[in-house]
Amino acid sequence: MTLSTNTTLQPLRRHLSRNRPPAPSQRDPFFDNAKFLLVVLVVIGHNWAVLVRDMETFKAAYTVVYLFHMPAFVLLCGLFSRGFTGTGPQIRALLARVLAPYLLFTVVYKALQTALYDVPFSLTPTEPVYLLWFLVALFLWRITAPVWRAVRFPVAIAVLVSLAAGLTGIGYELALPRVLMFLPWFVLGLRLRPEHFHRLRTPAVRVLAPLVLLAALVLAYARAPHINANWLYMRNNNAELHTGSLDYIAMRLGLFVVSAVLIAAFFALVPARRTAFTALGAATMFPFLVHGLLVQTGQAYGLYELLGGLGAPALLVLALYGAGVTVLLSSAPVRRALRPLVEPRFPGFLTPAEQPGRAVDSRRGSGR
């Protein structure tokens, strides 16, 4: 009888084992897969951006990608910040892994602009260069994580803050418009747990997900001539977008809903098992920070004008190029070469005396 019972239950146990989320001590391949795919979309999006004004095909695909890829990235940042309480090791890791790379790459990007365009070299650290706004935002979001856990209705409050930021004339110092406008996604991530993402992996949702993304692409193509991509960057207020307050609020709320649907569709399609690119998902900061140097260099030397002559096929060429660049910049040799810039360690001599010999490892304690 025992043998029969075990034989009967064995398929069920195998099914539960395959679909059970990993234990907290294990690294979940689902999230590494999601991070890698999102950074691929970031790289592709920045390569598409140069041609987006010239071709409706680009604009449609670009619009769909920008509706969800940064909100999804910010959402994951919130999820990985759930354990941030502001302890000494966490603060030191944040300084080493976020603030230090921001300052280092600010110098690198400014130097590149000087070399490419023969402009005077100058540094204004409070005004983020190009994609480096994200590091400033991540620093500010994470440092405020304990605040959002201490208040009731944090997501609703963050939405109100986001809308208010778009109705005021906030300057771009510290990328504050983007920090505040993307804030609801970070706060929502703080409120979610890994099992919420695994619930999206039901057969029904996985069937609907590609249909949702395809419908969004078709609609974006139909509306391409009327789409203003500035709505997607979360850096312009209602006056800059030439819209009234009520229309602005309605549009932003609509964008929240659309982005949420597309984010759910994306996560539903992310593989939950280990894949050929899972390990690369642990090193997304490398391609994120470095690919912009290639984009700006290519733009300065006319690469995108040349590809624009291909017409619609340039969309695919740049997508493949972006994916290839992401893989290359995530590879072990590149990581070893760039680690002092991308993942510097907190200086041991600055570690408090009450913790001798325990200089924090910047590759731990600031997230996953």
Short mmCIF file of N, CA and C in Angstrom, two decimals, residues 117-261:
data_model
loop_
_atom_site.label_atom_id
_atom_site.label_comp_id
_atom_site.label_asym_id
_atom_site.label_seq_id
_atom_site.Cartn_x
_atom_site.Cartn_y
_atom_site.Cartn_z
N TYR A 117 33.17 65.64 -29.45
CA TYR A 117 32.58 66.88 -29.96
C TYR A 117 33.45 68.11 -29.71
N ASP A 118 34.65 67.89 -29.17
CA ASP A 118 35.60 68.99 -28.94
C ASP A 118 34.96 70.11 -28.13
N VAL A 119 34.27 69.72 -27.05
CA VAL A 119 33.67 70.70 -26.14
C VAL A 119 34.51 70.75 -24.87
N PRO A 120 34.48 71.86 -24.14
CA PRO A 120 35.26 71.95 -22.91
C PRO A 120 34.83 70.89 -21.90
N PHE A 121 35.79 70.34 -21.21
CA PHE A 121 35.51 69.35 -20.17
C PHE A 121 35.07 70.06 -18.90
N SER A 122 33.90 69.72 -18.41
CA SER A 122 33.41 70.32 -17.17
C SER A 122 32.56 69.30 -16.44
N LEU A 123 32.54 69.41 -15.13
CA LEU A 123 31.80 68.46 -14.31
C LEU A 123 30.76 69.20 -13.47
N THR A 124 29.52 68.73 -13.54
CA THR A 124 28.45 69.20 -12.66
C THR A 124 27.76 67.96 -12.11
N PRO A 125 28.28 67.38 -11.03
CA PRO A 125 27.77 66.09 -10.55
C PRO A 125 26.29 66.09 -10.21
N THR A 126 25.72 67.26 -9.93
CA THR A 126 24.30 67.29 -9.58
C THR A 126 23.39 67.22 -10.80
N GLU A 127 23.98 67.27 -12.00
CA GLU A 127 23.19 67.16 -13.23
C GLU A 127 23.62 65.89 -13.96
N PRO A 128 22.86 64.79 -13.81
CA PRO A 128 23.26 63.51 -14.39
C PRO A 128 23.41 63.57 -15.90
N VAL A 129 24.44 62.88 -16.40
CA VAL A 129 24.72 62.81 -17.83
C VAL A 129 24.03 61.59 -18.41
N TYR A 130 23.21 61.80 -19.45
CA TYR A 130 22.63 60.70 -20.23
C TYR A 130 21.94 59.69 -19.31
N LEU A 131 22.31 58.42 -19.40
CA LEU A 131 21.60 57.37 -18.66
C LEU A 131 21.98 57.29 -17.18
N LEU A 132 22.95 58.11 -16.75
CA LEU A 132 23.39 58.04 -15.36
C LEU A 132 22.35 58.55 -14.38
N TRP A 133 21.26 59.14 -14.88
CA TRP A 133 20.18 59.56 -13.99
C TRP A 133 19.67 58.39 -13.17
N PHE A 134 19.74 57.19 -13.75
CA PHE A 134 19.18 56.03 -13.06
C PHE A 134 19.93 55.72 -11.77
N LEU A 135 21.25 55.93 -11.75
CA LEU A 135 22.01 55.68 -10.53
C LEU A 135 21.65 56.68 -9.43
N VAL A 136 21.46 57.93 -9.81
CA VAL A 136 21.02 58.92 -8.83
C VAL A 136 19.65 58.53 -8.27
N ALA A 137 18.74 58.15 -9.18
CA ALA A 137 17.40 57.76 -8.75
C ALA A 137 17.46 56.53 -7.83
N LEU A 138 18.25 55.53 -8.22
CA LEU A 138 18.35 54.32 -7.40
C LEU A 138 18.87 54.64 -6.01
N PHE A 139 19.86 55.52 -5.93
CA PHE A 139 20.40 55.92 -4.63
C PHE A 139 19.32 56.56 -3.77
N LEU A 140 18.59 57.50 -4.35
CA LEU A 140 17.56 58.21 -3.58
C LEU A 140 16.39 57.30 -3.23
N TRP A 141 15.96 56.47 -4.18
CA TRP A 141 14.86 55.54 -3.88
C TRP A 141 15.23 54.61 -2.74
N ARG A 142 16.42 54.02 -2.83
CA ARG A 142 16.77 53.01 -1.82
C ARG A 142 16.98 53.65 -0.46
N ILE A 143 17.57 54.84 -0.42
CA ILE A 143 17.82 55.48 0.86
C ILE A 143 16.50 55.84 1.56
N THR A 144 15.42 56.01 0.77
CA THR A 144 14.12 56.34 1.36
C THR A 144 13.24 55.11 1.57
N ALA A 145 13.73 53.92 1.28
CA ALA A 145 12.91 52.72 1.41
C ALA A 145 12.30 52.57 2.81
N PRO A 146 13.07 52.81 3.90
CA PRO A 146 12.46 52.69 5.23
C PRO A 146 11.28 53.64 5.43
N VAL A 147 11.31 54.81 4.79
CA VAL A 147 10.20 55.76 4.92
C VAL A 147 8.92 55.17 4.36
N TRP A 148 9.01 54.52 3.19
CA TRP A 148 7.81 53.99 2.55
C TRP A 148 7.24 52.79 3.29
N ARG A 149 8.08 52.11 4.06
CA ARG A 149 7.57 51.02 4.88
C ARG A 149 6.93 51.52 6.16
N ALA A 150 7.16 52.80 6.48
CA ALA A 150 6.68 53.34 7.76
C ALA A 150 5.34 54.06 7.62
N VAL A 151 4.80 54.21 6.42
CA VAL A 151 3.56 54.95 6.23
C VAL A 151 2.48 54.03 5.67
N ARG A 152 1.24 54.42 5.87
CA ARG A 152 0.11 53.68 5.30
C ARG A 152 -0.12 54.15 3.87
N PHE A 153 -0.65 53.28 3.06
CA PHE A 153 -0.97 53.56 1.66
C PHE A 153 0.23 54.14 0.89
N PRO A 154 1.40 53.51 0.98
CA PRO A 154 2.59 54.09 0.35
C PRO A 154 2.49 54.22 -1.17
N VAL A 155 1.85 53.24 -1.83
CA VAL A 155 1.76 53.30 -3.29
C VAL A 155 0.88 54.48 -3.70
N ALA A 156 -0.24 54.66 -3.03
CA ALA A 156 -1.14 55.77 -3.35
C ALA A 156 -0.43 57.11 -3.13
N ILE A 157 0.32 57.22 -2.03
CA ILE A 157 1.05 58.46 -1.76
C ILE A 157 2.11 58.69 -2.84
N ALA A 158 2.80 57.63 -3.24
CA ALA A 158 3.83 57.76 -4.28
C ALA A 158 3.21 58.20 -5.61
N VAL A 159 2.02 57.71 -5.92
CA VAL A 159 1.33 58.13 -7.14
C VAL A 159 1.01 59.62 -7.08
N LEU A 160 0.53 60.09 -5.92
CA LEU A 160 0.23 61.51 -5.77
C LEU A 160 1.50 62.36 -5.92
N VAL A 161 2.60 61.89 -5.35
CA VAL A 161 3.88 62.60 -5.47
C VAL A 161 4.30 62.65 -6.94
N SER A 162 4.14 61.52 -7.63
CA SER A 162 4.52 61.44 -9.04
C SER A 162 3.72 62.41 -9.88
N LEU A 163 2.41 62.46 -9.67
CA LEU A 163 1.56 63.37 -10.43
C LEU A 163 1.87 64.83 -10.10
N ALA A 164 2.10 65.10 -8.82
CA ALA A 164 2.42 66.47 -8.41
C ALA A 164 3.71 66.93 -9.04
N ALA A 165 4.68 66.02 -9.16
CA ALA A 165 5.97 66.39 -9.77
C ALA A 165 5.79 66.82 -11.21
N GLY A 166 4.81 66.23 -11.89
CA GLY A 166 4.56 66.59 -13.28
C GLY A 166 3.74 67.85 -13.45
N LEU A 167 3.23 68.38 -12.36
CA LEU A 167 2.44 69.61 -12.42
C LEU A 167 3.22 70.82 -11.90
N THR A 168 4.50 70.61 -11.60
CA THR A 168 5.33 71.68 -11.08
C THR A 168 6.57 71.84 -11.95
N GLY A 169 7.26 72.93 -11.77
CA GLY A 169 8.45 73.22 -12.57
C GLY A 169 9.73 72.84 -11.86
N ILE A 170 9.89 71.55 -11.57
CA ILE A 170 11.09 71.08 -10.88
C ILE A 170 12.27 71.08 -11.85
N GLY A 171 13.39 71.62 -11.41
CA GLY A 171 14.59 71.58 -12.24
C GLY A 171 15.14 70.18 -12.34
N TYR A 172 16.14 69.99 -13.22
CA TYR A 172 16.65 68.64 -13.45
C TYR A 172 17.80 68.27 -12.52
N GLU A 173 18.11 69.08 -11.52
CA GLU A 173 19.15 68.70 -10.58
C GLU A 173 18.80 67.38 -9.92
N LEU A 174 19.80 66.49 -9.85
CA LEU A 174 19.63 65.15 -9.28
C LEU A 174 18.54 64.36 -9.99
N ALA A 175 18.22 64.73 -11.21
CA ALA A 175 17.20 64.04 -12.00
C ALA A 175 15.88 63.93 -11.25
N LEU A 176 15.55 64.96 -10.46
CA LEU A 176 14.38 64.88 -9.59
C LEU A 176 13.06 64.60 -10.33
N PRO A 177 12.83 65.18 -11.52
CA PRO A 177 11.58 64.82 -12.20
C PRO A 177 11.44 63.32 -12.41
N ARG A 178 12.49 62.66 -12.86
CA ARG A 178 12.43 61.22 -13.09
C ARG A 178 12.38 60.45 -11.78
N VAL A 179 13.14 60.91 -10.80
CA VAL A 179 13.12 60.25 -9.49
C VAL A 179 11.70 60.19 -8.96
N LEU A 180 10.99 61.31 -9.05
CA LEU A 180 9.65 61.38 -8.47
C LEU A 180 8.59 60.75 -9.36
N MET A 181 8.73 60.88 -10.69
CA MET A 181 7.70 60.35 -11.58
C MET A 181 7.74 58.83 -11.68
N PHE A 182 8.93 58.24 -11.57
CA PHE A 182 9.03 56.78 -11.57
C PHE A 182 8.84 56.18 -10.18
N LEU A 183 8.75 57.03 -9.16
CA LEU A 183 8.70 56.57 -7.77
C LEU A 183 7.63 55.51 -7.50
N PRO A 184 6.39 55.64 -8.03
CA PRO A 184 5.38 54.63 -7.70
C PRO A 184 5.79 53.20 -8.03
N TRP A 185 6.57 53.01 -9.07
CA TRP A 185 6.98 51.65 -9.43
C TRP A 185 7.96 51.10 -8.39
N PHE A 186 8.85 51.95 -7.88
CA PHE A 186 9.76 51.50 -6.84
C PHE A 186 9.00 51.14 -5.57
N VAL A 187 8.08 51.99 -5.17
CA VAL A 187 7.31 51.74 -3.95
C VAL A 187 6.44 50.49 -4.11
N LEU A 188 5.87 50.31 -5.30
CA LEU A 188 5.10 49.09 -5.54
C LEU A 188 5.99 47.86 -5.40
N GLY A 189 7.22 47.94 -5.93
CA GLY A 189 8.15 46.82 -5.78
C GLY A 189 8.45 46.51 -4.33
N LEU A 190 8.53 47.55 -3.48
CA LEU A 190 8.74 47.32 -2.06
C LEU A 190 7.60 46.53 -1.43
N ARG A 191 6.41 46.67 -1.99
CA ARG A 191 5.22 46.03 -1.41
C ARG A 191 5.01 44.61 -1.95
N LEU A 192 5.68 44.28 -3.04
CA LEU A 192 5.48 42.96 -3.64
C LEU A 192 6.45 41.95 -3.04
N ARG A 193 6.14 40.69 -3.27
CA ARG A 193 7.01 39.58 -2.87
C ARG A 193 7.24 38.69 -4.09
N PRO A 194 8.29 37.90 -4.07
CA PRO A 194 8.58 37.05 -5.24
C PRO A 194 7.41 36.20 -5.68
N GLU A 195 6.60 35.72 -4.73
CA GLU A 195 5.48 34.86 -5.13
C GLU A 195 4.44 35.59 -5.97
N HIS A 196 4.37 36.91 -5.85
CA HIS A 196 3.44 37.65 -6.70
C HIS A 196 3.81 37.50 -8.17
N PHE A 197 5.10 37.47 -8.46
CA PHE A 197 5.55 37.31 -9.84
C PHE A 197 5.30 35.90 -10.34
N HIS A 198 5.47 34.93 -9.46
CA HIS A 198 5.25 33.55 -9.87
C HIS A 198 3.77 33.28 -10.16
N ARG A 199 2.88 34.05 -9.56
CA ARG A 199 1.45 33.87 -9.84
C ARG A 199 1.08 34.27 -11.25
N LEU A 200 1.95 35.04 -11.90
CA LEU A 200 1.68 35.43 -13.29
C LEU A 200 1.95 34.29 -14.27
N ARG A 201 2.51 33.21 -13.78
CA ARG A 201 2.94 32.15 -14.67
C ARG A 201 1.89 31.06 -14.83
N THR A 202 0.63 31.41 -14.72
CA THR A 202 -0.44 30.45 -14.97
C THR A 202 -0.59 30.26 -16.48
N PRO A 203 -1.09 29.11 -16.92
CA PRO A 203 -1.25 28.88 -18.36
C PRO A 203 -2.08 29.96 -19.05
N ALA A 204 -3.15 30.41 -18.41
CA ALA A 204 -4.02 31.40 -19.04
C ALA A 204 -3.28 32.71 -19.27
N VAL A 205 -2.53 33.18 -18.27
CA VAL A 205 -1.80 34.44 -18.40
C VAL A 205 -0.70 34.31 -19.44
N ARG A 206 -0.04 33.16 -19.48
CA ARG A 206 1.06 32.98 -20.44
C ARG A 206 0.54 32.92 -21.88
N VAL A 207 -0.69 32.49 -22.05
CA VAL A 207 -1.30 32.50 -23.38
C VAL A 207 -1.69 33.92 -23.78
N LEU A 208 -2.22 34.68 -22.82
CA LEU A 208 -2.68 36.04 -23.10
C LEU A 208 -1.53 37.02 -23.28
N ALA A 209 -0.40 36.78 -22.60
CA ALA A 209 0.70 37.75 -22.57
C ALA A 209 1.19 38.15 -23.96
N PRO A 210 1.52 37.20 -24.86
CA PRO A 210 1.98 37.63 -26.18
C PRO A 210 0.91 38.35 -26.97
N LEU A 211 -0.35 38.00 -26.75
CA LEU A 211 -1.45 38.69 -27.43
C LEU A 211 -1.54 40.14 -26.97
N VAL A 212 -1.32 40.35 -25.67
CA VAL A 212 -1.34 41.71 -25.12
C VAL A 212 -0.22 42.54 -25.72
N LEU A 213 0.98 41.98 -25.78
CA LEU A 213 2.12 42.72 -26.35
C LEU A 213 1.92 42.99 -27.83
N LEU A 214 1.36 42.02 -28.55
CA LEU A 214 1.10 42.21 -29.98
C LEU A 214 0.04 43.28 -30.20
N ALA A 215 -1.01 43.26 -29.39
CA ALA A 215 -2.06 44.28 -29.50
C ALA A 215 -1.50 45.67 -29.23
N ALA A 216 -0.61 45.77 -28.23
CA ALA A 216 0.01 47.06 -27.92
C ALA A 216 0.85 47.55 -29.09
N LEU A 217 1.55 46.62 -29.75
CA LEU A 217 2.39 46.99 -30.89
C LEU A 217 1.54 47.48 -32.06
N VAL A 218 0.44 46.78 -32.33
CA VAL A 218 -0.46 47.17 -33.43
C VAL A 218 -1.06 48.55 -33.15
N LEU A 219 -1.52 48.74 -31.93
CA LEU A 219 -2.12 50.03 -31.57
C LEU A 219 -1.09 51.16 -31.64
N ALA A 220 0.14 50.89 -31.18
CA ALA A 220 1.19 51.90 -31.24
C ALA A 220 1.53 52.25 -32.68
N TYR A 221 1.51 51.26 -33.57
CA TYR A 221 1.80 51.53 -34.98
C TYR A 221 0.71 52.40 -35.59
N ALA A 222 -0.56 52.09 -35.22
CA ALA A 222 -1.67 52.88 -35.75
C ALA A 222 -1.64 54.32 -35.25
N ARG A 223 -1.16 54.52 -34.02
CA ARG A 223 -1.15 55.84 -33.42
C ARG A 223 0.21 56.54 -33.53
N ALA A 224 1.17 55.90 -34.20
CA ALA A 224 2.55 56.40 -34.23
C ALA A 224 2.67 57.88 -34.58
N PRO A 225 1.94 58.38 -35.60
CA PRO A 225 2.11 59.81 -35.95
C PRO A 225 1.71 60.76 -34.83
N HIS A 226 0.88 60.28 -33.90
CA HIS A 226 0.35 61.16 -32.85
C HIS A 226 1.03 60.94 -31.50
N ILE A 227 1.97 60.02 -31.42
CA ILE A 227 2.61 59.70 -30.14
C ILE A 227 3.73 60.68 -29.86
N ASN A 228 3.70 61.24 -28.67
CA ASN A 228 4.77 62.12 -28.20
C ASN A 228 5.60 61.32 -27.19
N ALA A 229 6.79 60.91 -27.60
CA ALA A 229 7.62 60.04 -26.75
C ALA A 229 8.04 60.72 -25.46
N ASN A 230 7.92 62.04 -25.36
CA ASN A 230 8.31 62.73 -24.12
C ASN A 230 7.44 62.31 -22.94
N TRP A 231 6.23 61.81 -23.22
CA TRP A 231 5.40 61.30 -22.13
C TRP A 231 6.04 60.09 -21.46
N LEU A 232 6.85 59.36 -22.18
CA LEU A 232 7.40 58.10 -21.68
C LEU A 232 8.68 58.29 -20.87
N TYR A 233 9.35 59.42 -21.03
CA TYR A 233 10.65 59.62 -20.38
C TYR A 233 10.51 60.06 -18.93
N MET A 234 9.35 60.52 -18.54
CA MET A 234 9.09 60.96 -17.16
C MET A 234 10.05 62.05 -16.71
N ARG A 235 10.24 63.05 -17.56
CA ARG A 235 11.10 64.16 -17.18
C ARG A 235 10.47 65.51 -17.50
N ASN A 236 9.33 65.51 -18.20
CA ASN A 236 8.69 66.77 -18.61
C ASN A 236 7.42 67.01 -17.81
N ASN A 237 7.18 68.27 -17.43
CA ASN A 237 5.94 68.59 -16.72
C ASN A 237 4.83 68.90 -17.72
N ASN A 238 3.66 69.19 -17.21
CA ASN A 238 2.50 69.36 -18.10
C ASN A 238 2.66 70.57 -19.01
N ALA A 239 3.32 71.64 -18.51
CA ALA A 239 3.52 72.82 -19.36
C ALA A 239 4.43 72.49 -20.54
N GLU A 240 5.48 71.71 -20.30
CA GLU A 240 6.39 71.32 -21.37
C GLU A 240 5.73 70.37 -22.36
N LEU A 241 4.72 69.65 -21.88
CA LEU A 241 3.98 68.73 -22.75
C LEU A 241 2.76 69.40 -23.38
N HIS A 242 2.58 70.70 -23.08
CA HIS A 242 1.50 71.50 -23.67
C HIS A 242 0.13 70.88 -23.40
N THR A 243 -0.10 70.56 -22.15
CA THR A 243 -1.40 70.00 -21.78
C THR A 243 -1.85 70.58 -20.45
N GLY A 244 -3.17 70.65 -20.27
CA GLY A 244 -3.72 71.16 -19.03
C GLY A 244 -3.55 70.19 -17.88
N SER A 245 -3.79 70.67 -16.67
CA SER A 245 -3.56 69.85 -15.47
C SER A 245 -4.42 68.59 -15.47
N LEU A 246 -5.72 68.74 -15.74
CA LEU A 246 -6.61 67.58 -15.69
C LEU A 246 -6.29 66.58 -16.78
N ASP A 247 -5.99 67.09 -17.97
CA ASP A 247 -5.62 66.18 -19.06
C ASP A 247 -4.30 65.47 -18.75
N TYR A 248 -3.39 66.20 -18.12
CA TYR A 248 -2.12 65.59 -17.75
C TYR A 248 -2.34 64.46 -16.76
N ILE A 249 -3.14 64.72 -15.73
CA ILE A 249 -3.40 63.69 -14.72
C ILE A 249 -4.07 62.47 -15.34
N ALA A 250 -5.05 62.70 -16.21
CA ALA A 250 -5.74 61.58 -16.86
C ALA A 250 -4.77 60.77 -17.72
N MET A 251 -3.90 61.46 -18.45
CA MET A 251 -2.95 60.77 -19.31
C MET A 251 -1.96 59.95 -18.48
N ARG A 252 -1.46 60.54 -17.41
CA ARG A 252 -0.49 59.82 -16.57
C ARG A 252 -1.13 58.60 -15.91
N LEU A 253 -2.34 58.73 -15.43
CA LEU A 253 -3.02 57.59 -14.83
C LEU A 253 -3.26 56.49 -15.86
N GLY A 254 -3.61 56.91 -17.08
CA GLY A 254 -3.78 55.93 -18.15
C GLY A 254 -2.48 55.21 -18.46
N LEU A 255 -1.36 55.96 -18.45
CA LEU A 255 -0.06 55.35 -18.70
C LEU A 255 0.31 54.37 -17.59
N PHE A 256 -0.04 54.68 -16.35
CA PHE A 256 0.20 53.74 -15.25
C PHE A 256 -0.49 52.41 -15.53
N VAL A 257 -1.75 52.49 -15.94
CA VAL A 257 -2.52 51.27 -16.17
C VAL A 257 -1.94 50.46 -17.33
N VAL A 258 -1.67 51.15 -18.45
CA VAL A 258 -1.11 50.46 -19.62
C VAL A 258 0.23 49.83 -19.29
N SER A 259 1.08 50.57 -18.59
CA SER A 259 2.40 50.03 -18.23
C SER A 259 2.26 48.82 -17.32
N ALA A 260 1.31 48.86 -16.38
CA ALA A 260 1.11 47.73 -15.48
C ALA A 260 0.71 46.48 -16.25
N VAL A 261 -0.17 46.64 -17.23
CA VAL A 261 -0.60 45.49 -18.03
C VAL A 261 0.57 44.91 -18.83
#
